[in-house]
Amino acid sequence: MTAMKPSVLVTRAIFPDVIDRLAQYFEVDSNQDDVVLDAAALKGRLAGKAGVLANAADKIDAGVVAGLPALRAVCNMAVGYNNLDIPALTAAGIVATNTPDVLTETTADFGWALLMATARRVTESEHYLRAGKWERWSYDMLVGMDVYGSSLGILGMGRIGQALARRAAGFGMQVLYHNRSRLPADTERALNARYVSKAELLQQSDHLVLVLPYSPESHHAIGAAELALMKPTATLINLARGGIVDDGALAAALRDRRIFAAGLDVFEGEPRVHPDLLTVPNVVLTPHIASASEKTRRAMANLAADNLIAALDAGPQSGKPSSVINPEVMAHRR
Ligand code: DGY
């Protein structure tokens, strides 16, 4: 008699071959119709499941996991995991994993795209052209801010922040950063990056990129007071998470030209966007796509699946998921 396979949920549509791979080990309840599951629907679908492959939009908190004794693994297809209540998962003996490393360079590439588009007014220029407003050349038409030779401020100097700093070398930029902990001196030297206080970072950066994780401590890390410290010629790029920036305060600063422009890939309460951001021209808006290259999204899906297979003691890495957020659970597993 063959043993029954454990059941897992995949909360949203993903690559069909990744579902097929999971099906070698599990009964898979997949959501290839890509219906967004609210908390009640998610909890209902998790009943009896041993694990879940989730994404950054799935809120999995104490309420969702309460009364689900079979649930042993929550594997996020994202490096950020502010959607997971880690203390609640740990208390319930549930292993949580994320997908670091595989998206670092793709996300940094996109940060660069957003920085260039913002500083050089690329989307605004395209809207101008498409609207039929381009009638003649003029010396001050859609002039922007230089990137080459300017200063790049990085708030949050983890993997993606460091990948941005490496790119800055090719643009002759002076790199400043602020982080919870300072990098070792040899890493600073290799990146040609100078540690400064948060206030100095705000005051001195020509272009400021946010790549810090979201947490209660980083909520509205950039609000009206911080924006007031920035140069009127500066740009602000948010690649990290909505909620790190007070989007209402940012829209007001953009409208009043207290900073030059912003590029945002993430928003407070996304997929909703603060209505005032939609009315100011000097902001480039993209729908949380920084990691969205074909190769990287595949790598993220496969890493999340590998983590799920390993966390539920199946497959070649059985018992050893590669990116565990709460390793203390692994030591005392049910
Ligand atoms: C991540 O991996 O955290 C990206 O923001 C995609 O959600």
PDB file of C-alpha atoms and ligand atoms in Angstrom, residues 55-57 76-82 99 103 107 239-241 265-266 270 288 290-291 297 300, ligand 1:
ATOM      1  CA  ASN A  55       3.443  34.985  -1.905  1.00  0.00           C
ATOM      2  CA  ALA A  56       4.104  38.422  -0.467  1.00  0.00           C
ATOM      3  CA  ALA A  57       0.448  39.458  -0.725  1.00  0.00           C
ATOM      4  CA  ASN A  76       7.086  32.497   0.865  1.00  0.00           C
ATOM      5  CA  MET A  77       7.872  33.138  -2.793  1.00  0.00           C
ATOM      6  CA  ALA A  78       9.509  36.467  -1.886  1.00  0.00           C
ATOM      7  CA  VAL A  79      12.570  37.622  -0.034  1.00  0.00           C
ATOM      8  CA  GLY A  80      10.496  40.059   2.054  1.00  0.00           C
ATOM      9  CA  TYR A  81       8.340  38.360   4.645  1.00  0.00           C
ATOM     10  CA  ASN A  82       6.481  41.133   6.432  1.00  0.00           C
ATOM     11  CA  THR A  99      13.637  33.325  -1.328  1.00  0.00           C
ATOM     12  CA  LEU A 103      16.329  37.959  -7.012  1.00  0.00           C
ATOM     13  CA  THR A 107      15.816  43.689  -8.320  1.00  0.00           C
ATOM     14  CA  LEU A 239      12.044  49.365  -4.107  1.00  0.00           C
ATOM     15  CA  ALA A 240      11.405  47.852  -0.693  1.00  0.00           C
ATOM     16  CA  ARG A 241       7.872  47.792   0.699  1.00  0.00           C
ATOM     17  CA  ASP A 265       7.486  50.116  -7.169  1.00  0.00           C
ATOM     18  CA  VAL A 266       5.676  49.495  -3.863  1.00  0.00           C
ATOM     19  CA  GLU A 270      -1.101  48.032  -2.603  1.00  0.00           C
ATOM     20  CA  HIS A 288       5.633  45.838  -7.617  1.00  0.00           C
ATOM     21  CA  ALA A 290      11.220  44.712  -9.347  1.00  0.00           C
ATOM     22  CA  SER A 291      11.884  40.963  -9.320  1.00  0.00           C
ATOM     23  CA  ARG A 297      10.444  34.555 -11.101  1.00  0.00           C
ATOM     24  CA  MET A 300      11.917  32.240  -6.881  1.00  0.00           C
TER      25      MET A 300
HETATM   26  C1  DGY B   1      10.179  40.189  -2.642  1.00  0.00           C
HETATM   27  O1  DGY B   1      10.701  39.127  -3.000  1.00  0.00           O
HETATM   28  O2  DGY B   1      10.132  40.525  -1.456  1.00  0.00           O
HETATM   29  C2  DGY B   1       9.598  41.033  -3.715  1.00  0.00           C
HETATM   30  O3  DGY B   1       9.152  42.245  -3.232  1.00  0.00           O
HETATM   31  C3  DGY B   1       8.488  40.294  -4.430  1.00  0.00           C
HETATM   32  O4  DGY B   1       7.372  40.254  -3.653  1.00  0.00           O
END
